[in-house]
Amino acid sequence: MAKLFWLEAILPLGIIAGMLCVMGNAQYYIHKAAHGRPKHIGNDMWDVALDRRDRKIMEHYSAAGN
């Protein structure tokens, strides 16, 4: 029994790891529910500028098609 003393640490570490997974998934689903799509990881100013440009182009072509 003395060799299994490390098992005492498994339960708290499992709880901590489980709660980290729950918090990460909660953030994912809340963001997806609020914005309609998953969060883009590593979104920098260049990506934001390209998204804005693409949105403007799509609005222009959808307005021209009507």
PDB file of N, CA, C and O in Angstrom:
ATOM      1  N   MET A   1       0.822  -1.194   0.000  1.00  0.00           N
ATOM      2  CA  MET A   1       0.000   0.000   0.000  1.00  0.00           C
ATOM      3  C   MET A   1       0.866   1.258   0.000  1.00  0.00           C
ATOM      4  O   MET A   1       0.448   2.292  -0.468  1.00  0.00           O
ATOM      5  N   ALA A   2       2.056   1.161   0.511  1.00  0.00           N
ATOM      6  CA  ALA A   2       2.932   2.321   0.601  1.00  0.00           C
ATOM      7  C   ALA A   2       3.415   2.770  -0.768  1.00  0.00           C
ATOM      8  O   ALA A   2       3.786   3.926  -0.956  1.00  0.00           O
ATOM      9  N   LYS A   3       3.401   1.865  -1.750  1.00  0.00           N
ATOM     10  CA  LYS A   3       3.871   2.216  -3.077  1.00  0.00           C
ATOM     11  C   LYS A   3       2.827   3.005  -3.878  1.00  0.00           C
ATOM     12  O   LYS A   3       3.154   3.597  -4.892  1.00  0.00           O
ATOM     13  N   LEU A   4       1.583   3.017  -3.429  1.00  0.00           N
ATOM     14  CA  LEU A   4       0.506   3.654  -4.186  1.00  0.00           C
ATOM     15  C   LEU A   4       0.113   5.021  -3.614  1.00  0.00           C
ATOM     16  O   LEU A   4      -0.985   5.501  -3.866  1.00  0.00           O
ATOM     17  N   PHE A   5       1.004   5.649  -2.857  1.00  0.00           N
ATOM     18  CA  PHE A   5       0.666   6.941  -2.257  1.00  0.00           C
ATOM     19  C   PHE A   5       0.428   8.028  -3.305  1.00  0.00           C
ATOM     20  O   PHE A   5      -0.287   8.987  -3.064  1.00  0.00           O
ATOM     21  N   TRP A   6       0.994   7.887  -4.491  1.00  0.00           N
ATOM     22  CA  TRP A   6       0.820   8.883  -5.551  1.00  0.00           C
ATOM     23  C   TRP A   6      -0.612   8.891  -6.083  1.00  0.00           C
ATOM     24  O   TRP A   6      -1.038   9.853  -6.723  1.00  0.00           O
ATOM     25  N   LEU A   7      -1.373   7.843  -5.818  1.00  0.00           N
ATOM     26  CA  LEU A   7      -2.768   7.806  -6.259  1.00  0.00           C
ATOM     27  C   LEU A   7      -3.626   8.871  -5.574  1.00  0.00           C
ATOM     28  O   LEU A   7      -4.675   9.242  -6.089  1.00  0.00           O
ATOM     29  N   GLU A   8      -3.166   9.345  -4.410  1.00  0.00           N
ATOM     30  CA  GLU A   8      -3.912  10.399  -3.723  1.00  0.00           C
ATOM     31  C   GLU A   8      -3.950  11.682  -4.551  1.00  0.00           C
ATOM     32  O   GLU A   8      -4.872  12.475  -4.413  1.00  0.00           O
ATOM     33  N   ALA A   9      -2.967  11.891  -5.394  1.00  0.00           N
ATOM     34  CA  ALA A   9      -2.916  13.103  -6.212  1.00  0.00           C
ATOM     35  C   ALA A   9      -3.746  12.976  -7.486  1.00  0.00           C
ATOM     36  O   ALA A   9      -4.066  13.990  -8.117  1.00  0.00           O
ATOM     37  N   ILE A  10      -4.119  11.779  -7.870  1.00  0.00           N
ATOM     38  CA  ILE A  10      -4.844  11.578  -9.123  1.00  0.00           C
ATOM     39  C   ILE A  10      -6.227  12.238  -9.081  1.00  0.00           C
ATOM     40  O   ILE A  10      -6.637  12.890 -10.034  1.00  0.00           O
ATOM     41  N   LEU A  11      -6.952  12.057  -7.995  1.00  0.00           N
ATOM     42  CA  LEU A  11      -8.304  12.609  -7.904  1.00  0.00           C
ATOM     43  C   LEU A  11      -8.318  14.140  -8.008  1.00  0.00           C
ATOM     44  O   LEU A  11      -9.043  14.676  -8.850  1.00  0.00           O
ATOM     45  N   PRO A  12      -7.545  14.883  -7.215  1.00  0.00           N
ATOM     46  CA  PRO A  12      -7.564  16.342  -7.378  1.00  0.00           C
ATOM     47  C   PRO A  12      -7.082  16.801  -8.747  1.00  0.00           C
ATOM     48  O   PRO A  12      -7.640  17.740  -9.330  1.00  0.00           O
ATOM     49  N   LEU A  13      -6.063  16.133  -9.301  1.00  0.00           N
ATOM     50  CA  LEU A  13      -5.584  16.519 -10.630  1.00  0.00           C
ATOM     51  C   LEU A  13      -6.634  16.224 -11.696  1.00  0.00           C
ATOM     52  O   LEU A  13      -6.797  16.988 -12.653  1.00  0.00           O
ATOM     53  N   GLY A  14      -7.360  15.137 -11.531  1.00  0.00           N
ATOM     54  CA  GLY A  14      -8.444  14.814 -12.451  1.00  0.00           C
ATOM     55  C   GLY A  14      -9.557  15.836 -12.379  1.00  0.00           C
ATOM     56  O   GLY A  14     -10.128  16.232 -13.403  1.00  0.00           O
ATOM     57  N   ILE A  15      -9.881  16.289 -11.173  1.00  0.00           N
ATOM     58  CA  ILE A  15     -10.914  17.313 -11.009  1.00  0.00           C
ATOM     59  C   ILE A  15     -10.473  18.619 -11.650  1.00  0.00           C
ATOM     60  O   ILE A  15     -11.243  19.277 -12.358  1.00  0.00           O
ATOM     61  N   ILE A  16      -9.230  19.009 -11.421  1.00  0.00           N
ATOM     62  CA  ILE A  16      -8.709  20.251 -12.006  1.00  0.00           C
ATOM     63  C   ILE A  16      -8.710  20.157 -13.529  1.00  0.00           C
ATOM     64  O   ILE A  16      -9.160  21.091 -14.217  1.00  0.00           O
ATOM     65  N   ALA A  17      -8.235  19.051 -14.083  1.00  0.00           N
ATOM     66  CA  ALA A  17      -8.210  18.885 -15.542  1.00  0.00           C
ATOM     67  C   ALA A  17      -9.623  18.887 -16.107  1.00  0.00           C
ATOM     68  O   ALA A  17      -9.890  19.500 -17.151  1.00  0.00           O
ATOM     69  N   GLY A  18     -10.534  18.234 -15.430  1.00  0.00           N
ATOM     70  CA  GLY A  18     -11.925  18.220 -15.884  1.00  0.00           C
ATOM     71  C   GLY A  18     -12.546  19.600 -15.882  1.00  0.00           C
ATOM     72  O   GLY A  18     -13.262  19.969 -16.819  1.00  0.00           O
ATOM     73  N   MET A  19     -12.290  20.387 -14.856  1.00  0.00           N
ATOM     74  CA  MET A  19     -12.848  21.736 -14.786  1.00  0.00           C
ATOM     75  C   MET A  19     -12.238  22.638 -15.864  1.00  0.00           C
ATOM     76  O   MET A  19     -12.926  23.503 -16.424  1.00  0.00           O
ATOM     77  N   LEU A  20     -10.950  22.460 -16.163  1.00  0.00           N
ATOM     78  CA  LEU A  20     -10.350  23.229 -17.254  1.00  0.00           C
ATOM     79  C   LEU A  20     -11.015  22.899 -18.587  1.00  0.00           C
ATOM     80  O   LEU A  20     -11.281  23.798 -19.400  1.00  0.00           O
ATOM     81  N   CYS A  21     -11.299  21.632 -18.814  1.00  0.00           N
ATOM     82  CA  CYS A  21     -11.988  21.230 -20.048  1.00  0.00           C
ATOM     83  C   CYS A  21     -13.397  21.806 -20.095  1.00  0.00           C
ATOM     84  O   CYS A  21     -13.849  22.274 -21.149  1.00  0.00           O
ATOM     85  N   VAL A  22     -14.096  21.773 -18.963  1.00  0.00           N
ATOM     86  CA  VAL A  22     -15.454  22.324 -18.914  1.00  0.00           C
ATOM     87  C   VAL A  22     -15.435  23.822 -19.200  1.00  0.00           C
ATOM     88  O   VAL A  22     -16.266  24.324 -19.969  1.00  0.00           O
ATOM     89  N   MET A  23     -14.499  24.546 -18.600  1.00  0.00           N
ATOM     90  CA  MET A  23     -14.426  25.995 -18.828  1.00  0.00           C
ATOM     91  C   MET A  23     -14.090  26.316 -20.279  1.00  0.00           C
ATOM     92  O   MET A  23     -14.659  27.249 -20.867  1.00  0.00           O
ATOM     93  N   GLY A  24     -13.171  25.567 -20.872  1.00  0.00           N
ATOM     94  CA  GLY A  24     -12.814  25.804 -22.268  1.00  0.00           C
ATOM     95  C   GLY A  24     -13.974  25.531 -23.198  1.00  0.00           C
ATOM     96  O   GLY A  24     -14.245  26.310 -24.124  1.00  0.00           O
ATOM     97  N   ASN A  25     -14.685  24.441 -22.974  1.00  0.00           N
ATOM     98  CA  ASN A  25     -15.847  24.133 -23.809  1.00  0.00           C
ATOM     99  C   ASN A  25     -16.962  25.140 -23.604  1.00  0.00           C
ATOM    100  O   ASN A  25     -17.674  25.487 -24.555  1.00  0.00           O
ATOM    101  N   ALA A  26     -17.141  25.627 -22.380  1.00  0.00           N
ATOM    102  CA  ALA A  26     -18.163  26.645 -22.122  1.00  0.00           C
ATOM    103  C   ALA A  26     -17.847  27.914 -22.904  1.00  0.00           C
ATOM    104  O   ALA A  26     -18.738  28.513 -23.518  1.00  0.00           O
ATOM    105  N   GLN A  27     -16.585  28.338 -22.901  1.00  0.00           N
ATOM    106  CA  GLN A  27     -16.207  29.522 -23.679  1.00  0.00           C
ATOM    107  C   GLN A  27     -16.474  29.314 -25.157  1.00  0.00           C
ATOM    108  O   GLN A  27     -16.971  30.214 -25.839  1.00  0.00           O
ATOM    109  N   TYR A  28     -16.155  28.135 -25.675  1.00  0.00           N
ATOM    110  CA  TYR A  28     -16.356  27.834 -27.091  1.00  0.00           C
ATOM    111  C   TYR A  28     -17.835  27.928 -27.453  1.00  0.00           C
ATOM    112  O   TYR A  28     -18.212  28.589 -28.424  1.00  0.00           O
ATOM    113  N   TYR A  29     -18.695  27.259 -26.670  1.00  0.00           N
ATOM    114  CA  TYR A  29     -20.111  27.226 -27.019  1.00  0.00           C
ATOM    115  C   TYR A  29     -20.797  28.564 -26.794  1.00  0.00           C
ATOM    116  O   TYR A  29     -21.711  28.930 -27.539  1.00  0.00           O
ATOM    117  N   ILE A  30     -20.387  29.323 -25.776  1.00  0.00           N
ATOM    118  CA  ILE A  30     -20.955  30.653 -25.561  1.00  0.00           C
ATOM    119  C   ILE A  30     -20.579  31.576 -26.713  1.00  0.00           C
ATOM    120  O   ILE A  30     -21.419  32.310 -27.241  1.00  0.00           O
ATOM    121  N   HIS A  31     -19.323  31.537 -27.135  1.00  0.00           N
ATOM    122  CA  HIS A  31     -18.899  32.379 -28.261  1.00  0.00           C
ATOM    123  C   HIS A  31     -19.616  31.961 -29.539  1.00  0.00           C
ATOM    124  O   HIS A  31     -20.066  32.806 -30.309  1.00  0.00           O
ATOM    125  N   LYS A  32     -19.747  30.663 -29.755  1.00  0.00           N
ATOM    126  CA  LYS A  32     -20.422  30.171 -30.959  1.00  0.00           C
ATOM    127  C   LYS A  32     -21.895  30.566 -30.948  1.00  0.00           C
ATOM    128  O   LYS A  32     -22.452  30.938 -31.984  1.00  0.00           O
ATOM    129  N   ALA A  33     -22.542  30.519 -29.803  1.00  0.00           N
ATOM    130  CA  ALA A  33     -23.945  30.910 -29.704  1.00  0.00           C
ATOM    131  C   ALA A  33     -24.110  32.409 -29.916  1.00  0.00           C
ATOM    132  O   ALA A  33     -25.083  32.855 -30.542  1.00  0.00           O
ATOM    133  N   ALA A  34     -23.169  33.203 -29.435  1.00  0.00           N
ATOM    134  CA  ALA A  34     -23.284  34.655 -29.543  1.00  0.00           C
ATOM    135  C   ALA A  34     -22.950  35.157 -30.944  1.00  0.00           C
ATOM    136  O   ALA A  34     -23.559  36.106 -31.430  1.00  0.00           O
ATOM    137  N   HIS A  35     -21.981  34.525 -31.606  1.00  0.00           N
ATOM    138  CA  HIS A  35     -21.510  35.029 -32.891  1.00  0.00           C
ATOM    139  C   HIS A  35     -21.869  34.145 -34.085  1.00  0.00           C
ATOM    140  O   HIS A  35     -21.622  34.522 -35.225  1.00  0.00           O
ATOM    141  N   GLY A  36     -22.405  32.965 -33.832  1.00  0.00           N
ATOM    142  CA  GLY A  36     -22.834  32.095 -34.903  1.00  0.00           C
ATOM    143  C   GLY A  36     -21.738  31.276 -35.563  1.00  0.00           C
ATOM    144  O   GLY A  36     -21.991  30.543 -36.502  1.00  0.00           O
ATOM    145  N   ARG A  37     -20.527  31.417 -35.100  1.00  0.00           N
ATOM    146  CA  ARG A  37     -19.416  30.637 -35.654  1.00  0.00           C
ATOM    147  C   ARG A  37     -18.335  30.513 -34.580  1.00  0.00           C
ATOM    148  O   ARG A  37     -18.264  31.341 -33.662  1.00  0.00           O
ATOM    149  N   PRO A  38     -17.484  29.508 -34.704  1.00  0.00           N
ATOM    150  CA  PRO A  38     -16.409  29.366 -33.707  1.00  0.00           C
ATOM    151  C   PRO A  38     -15.419  30.530 -33.780  1.00  0.00           C
ATOM    152  O   PRO A  38     -15.285  31.185 -34.811  1.00  0.00           O
ATOM    153  N   LYS A  39     -14.756  30.769 -32.674  1.00  0.00           N
ATOM    154  CA  LYS A  39     -13.777  31.852 -32.615  1.00  0.00           C
ATOM    155  C   LYS A  39     -12.571  31.506 -33.465  1.00  0.00           C
ATOM    156  O   LYS A  39     -12.066  30.385 -33.440  1.00  0.00           O
ATOM    157  N   HIS A  40     -12.116  32.480 -34.230  1.00  0.00           N
ATOM    158  CA  HIS A  40     -10.915  32.296 -35.049  1.00  0.00           C
ATOM    159  C   HIS A  40      -9.702  32.498 -34.156  1.00  0.00           C
ATOM    160  O   HIS A  40      -9.474  33.591 -33.636  1.00  0.00           O
ATOM    161  N   ILE A  41      -8.916  31.464 -33.974  1.00  0.00           N
ATOM    162  CA  ILE A  41      -7.751  31.526 -33.091  1.00  0.00           C
ATOM    163  C   ILE A  41      -6.619  32.242 -33.818  1.00  0.00           C
ATOM    164  O   ILE A  41      -6.348  31.988 -34.993  1.00  0.00           O
ATOM    165  N   GLY A  42      -5.941  33.133 -33.143  1.00  0.00           N
ATOM    166  CA  GLY A  42      -4.810  33.843 -33.728  1.00  0.00           C
ATOM    167  C   GLY A  42      -5.238  34.921 -34.703  1.00  0.00           C
ATOM    168  O   GLY A  42      -4.530  35.208 -35.663  1.00  0.00           O
ATOM    169  N   ASN A  43      -6.399  35.515 -34.481  1.00  0.00           N
ATOM    170  CA  ASN A  43      -6.922  36.544 -35.370  1.00  0.00           C
ATOM    171  C   ASN A  43      -6.200  37.861 -35.087  1.00  0.00           C
ATOM    172  O   ASN A  43      -6.402  38.481 -34.052  1.00  0.00           O
ATOM    173  N   ASP A  44      -5.346  38.290 -36.010  1.00  0.00           N
ATOM    174  CA  ASP A  44      -4.603  39.532 -35.808  1.00  0.00           C
ATOM    175  C   ASP A  44      -5.216  40.648 -36.650  1.00  0.00           C
ATOM    176  O   ASP A  44      -6.270  40.484 -37.259  1.00  0.00           O
ATOM    177  N   MET A  45      -4.567  41.803 -36.677  1.00  0.00           N
ATOM    178  CA  MET A  45      -5.117  42.965 -37.385  1.00  0.00           C
ATOM    179  C   MET A  45      -5.210  42.706 -38.892  1.00  0.00           C
ATOM    180  O   MET A  45      -6.112  43.222 -39.558  1.00  0.00           O
ATOM    181  N   TRP A  46      -4.301  41.929 -39.427  1.00  0.00           N
ATOM    182  CA  TRP A  46      -4.343  41.603 -40.855  1.00  0.00           C
ATOM    183  C   TRP A  46      -5.603  40.789 -41.173  1.00  0.00           C
ATOM    184  O   TRP A  46      -6.287  41.065 -42.165  1.00  0.00           O
ATOM    185  N   ASP A  47      -5.890  39.801 -40.354  1.00  0.00           N
ATOM    186  CA  ASP A  47      -7.089  38.992 -40.569  1.00  0.00           C
ATOM    187  C   ASP A  47      -8.358  39.834 -40.445  1.00  0.00           C
ATOM    188  O   ASP A  47      -9.312  39.648 -41.206  1.00  0.00           O
ATOM    189  N   VAL A  48      -8.378  40.752 -39.485  1.00  0.00           N
ATOM    190  CA  VAL A  48      -9.537  41.627 -39.313  1.00  0.00           C
ATOM    191  C   VAL A  48      -9.713  42.506 -40.543  1.00  0.00           C
ATOM    192  O   VAL A  48     -10.834  42.685 -41.041  1.00  0.00           O
ATOM    193  N   ALA A  49      -8.616  43.047 -41.065  1.00  0.00           N
ATOM    194  CA  ALA A  49      -8.694  43.889 -42.259  1.00  0.00           C
ATOM    195  C   ALA A  49      -9.191  43.088 -43.458  1.00  0.00           C
ATOM    196  O   ALA A  49     -10.005  43.577 -44.255  1.00  0.00           O
ATOM    197  N   LEU A  50      -8.729  41.855 -43.618  1.00  0.00           N
ATOM    198  CA  LEU A  50      -9.191  41.018 -44.721  1.00  0.00           C
ATOM    199  C   LEU A  50     -10.669  40.671 -44.570  1.00  0.00           C
ATOM    200  O   LEU A  50     -11.414  40.660 -45.561  1.00  0.00           O
ATOM    201  N   ASP A  51     -11.111  40.382 -43.357  1.00  0.00           N
ATOM    202  CA  ASP A  51     -12.531  40.104 -43.138  1.00  0.00           C
ATOM    203  C   ASP A  51     -13.389  41.315 -43.479  1.00  0.00           C
ATOM    204  O   ASP A  51     -14.447  41.189 -44.100  1.00  0.00           O
ATOM    205  N   ARG A  52     -12.928  42.490 -43.071  1.00  0.00           N
ATOM    206  CA  ARG A  52     -13.668  43.716 -43.369  1.00  0.00           C
ATOM    207  C   ARG A  52     -13.728  43.949 -44.880  1.00  0.00           C
ATOM    208  O   ARG A  52     -14.770  44.302 -45.435  1.00  0.00           O
ATOM    209  N   ARG A  53     -12.602  43.722 -45.570  1.00  0.00           N
ATOM    210  CA  ARG A  53     -12.557  43.886 -47.022  1.00  0.00           C
ATOM    211  C   ARG A  53     -13.483  42.894 -47.714  1.00  0.00           C
ATOM    212  O   ARG A  53     -14.264  43.266 -48.598  1.00  0.00           O
ATOM    213  N   ASP A  54     -13.424  41.649 -47.285  1.00  0.00           N
ATOM    214  CA  ASP A  54     -14.271  40.620 -47.884  1.00  0.00           C
ATOM    215  C   ASP A  54     -15.749  40.918 -47.656  1.00  0.00           C
ATOM    216  O   ASP A  54     -16.573  40.719 -48.545  1.00  0.00           O
ATOM    217  N   ARG A  55     -16.098  41.377 -46.461  1.00  0.00           N
ATOM    218  CA  ARG A  55     -17.489  41.709 -46.158  1.00  0.00           C
ATOM    219  C   ARG A  55     -17.968  42.851 -47.049  1.00  0.00           C
ATOM    220  O   ARG A  55     -19.084  42.817 -47.576  1.00  0.00           O
ATOM    221  N   LYS A  56     -17.101  43.851 -47.247  1.00  0.00           N
ATOM    222  CA  LYS A  56     -17.465  44.989 -48.094  1.00  0.00           C
ATOM    223  C   LYS A  56     -17.657  44.539 -49.544  1.00  0.00           C
ATOM    224  O   LYS A  56     -18.610  44.957 -50.217  1.00  0.00           O
ATOM    225  N   ILE A  57     -16.788  43.672 -50.038  1.00  0.00           N
ATOM    226  CA  ILE A  57     -16.906  43.167 -51.401  1.00  0.00           C
ATOM    227  C   ILE A  57     -18.197  42.355 -51.560  1.00  0.00           C
ATOM    228  O   ILE A  57     -18.920  42.520 -52.543  1.00  0.00           O
ATOM    229  N   MET A  58     -18.494  41.499 -50.592  1.00  0.00           N
ATOM    230  CA  MET A  58     -19.709  40.686 -50.675  1.00  0.00           C
ATOM    231  C   MET A  58     -20.959  41.551 -50.629  1.00  0.00           C
ATOM    232  O   MET A  58     -21.929  41.290 -51.342  1.00  0.00           O
ATOM    233  N   GLU A  59     -20.962  42.597 -49.795  1.00  0.00           N
ATOM    234  CA  GLU A  59     -22.099  43.502 -49.758  1.00  0.00           C
ATOM    235  C   GLU A  59     -22.257  44.241 -51.079  1.00  0.00           C
ATOM    236  O   GLU A  59     -23.369  44.448 -51.562  1.00  0.00           O
ATOM    237  N   HIS A  60     -21.151  44.638 -51.674  1.00  0.00           N
ATOM    238  CA  HIS A  60     -21.194  45.345 -52.945  1.00  0.00           C
ATOM    239  C   HIS A  60     -21.786  44.467 -54.045  1.00  0.00           C
ATOM    240  O   HIS A  60     -22.656  44.891 -54.801  1.00  0.00           O
ATOM    241  N   TYR A  61     -21.314  43.209 -54.133  1.00  0.00           N
ATOM    242  CA  TYR A  61     -21.802  42.320 -55.181  1.00  0.00           C
ATOM    243  C   TYR A  61     -23.232  41.854 -54.915  1.00  0.00           C
ATOM    244  O   TYR A  61     -23.989  41.652 -55.870  1.00  0.00           O
ATOM    245  N   SER A  62     -23.611  41.709 -53.658  1.00  0.00           N
ATOM    246  CA  SER A  62     -25.004  41.295 -53.389  1.00  0.00           C
ATOM    247  C   SER A  62     -25.953  42.450 -53.670  1.00  0.00           C
ATOM    248  O   SER A  62     -27.075  42.230 -54.135  1.00  0.00           O
ATOM    249  N   ALA A  63     -25.531  43.685 -53.432  1.00  0.00           N
ATOM    250  CA  ALA A  63     -26.375  44.850 -53.749  1.00  0.00           C
ATOM    251  C   ALA A  63     -26.464  45.054 -55.251  1.00  0.00           C
ATOM    252  O   ALA A  63     -27.500  45.469 -55.780  1.00  0.00           O
ATOM    253  N   ALA A  64     -25.396  44.760 -55.990  1.00  0.00           N
ATOM    254  CA  ALA A  64     -25.406  44.928 -57.440  1.00  0.00           C
ATOM    255  C   ALA A  64     -26.261  43.865 -58.110  1.00  0.00           C
ATOM    256  O   ALA A  64     -26.839  44.096 -59.166  1.00  0.00           O
ATOM    257  N   GLY A  65     -26.400  42.692 -57.480  1.00  0.00           N
ATOM    258  CA  GLY A  65     -27.185  41.608 -58.064  1.00  0.00           C
ATOM    259  C   GLY A  65     -28.669  41.806 -57.898  1.00  0.00           C
ATOM    260  O   GLY A  65     -29.470  41.228 -58.615  1.00  0.00           O
ATOM    261  N   ASN A  66     -29.085  42.640 -56.958  1.00  0.00           N
ATOM    262  CA  ASN A  66     -30.518  42.855 -56.714  1.00  0.00           C
ATOM    263  C   ASN A  66     -31.117  43.827 -57.637  1.00  0.00           C
ATOM    264  O   ASN A  66     -30.925  44.582 -58.329  1.00  0.00           O
TER     265      ASN A  66
END
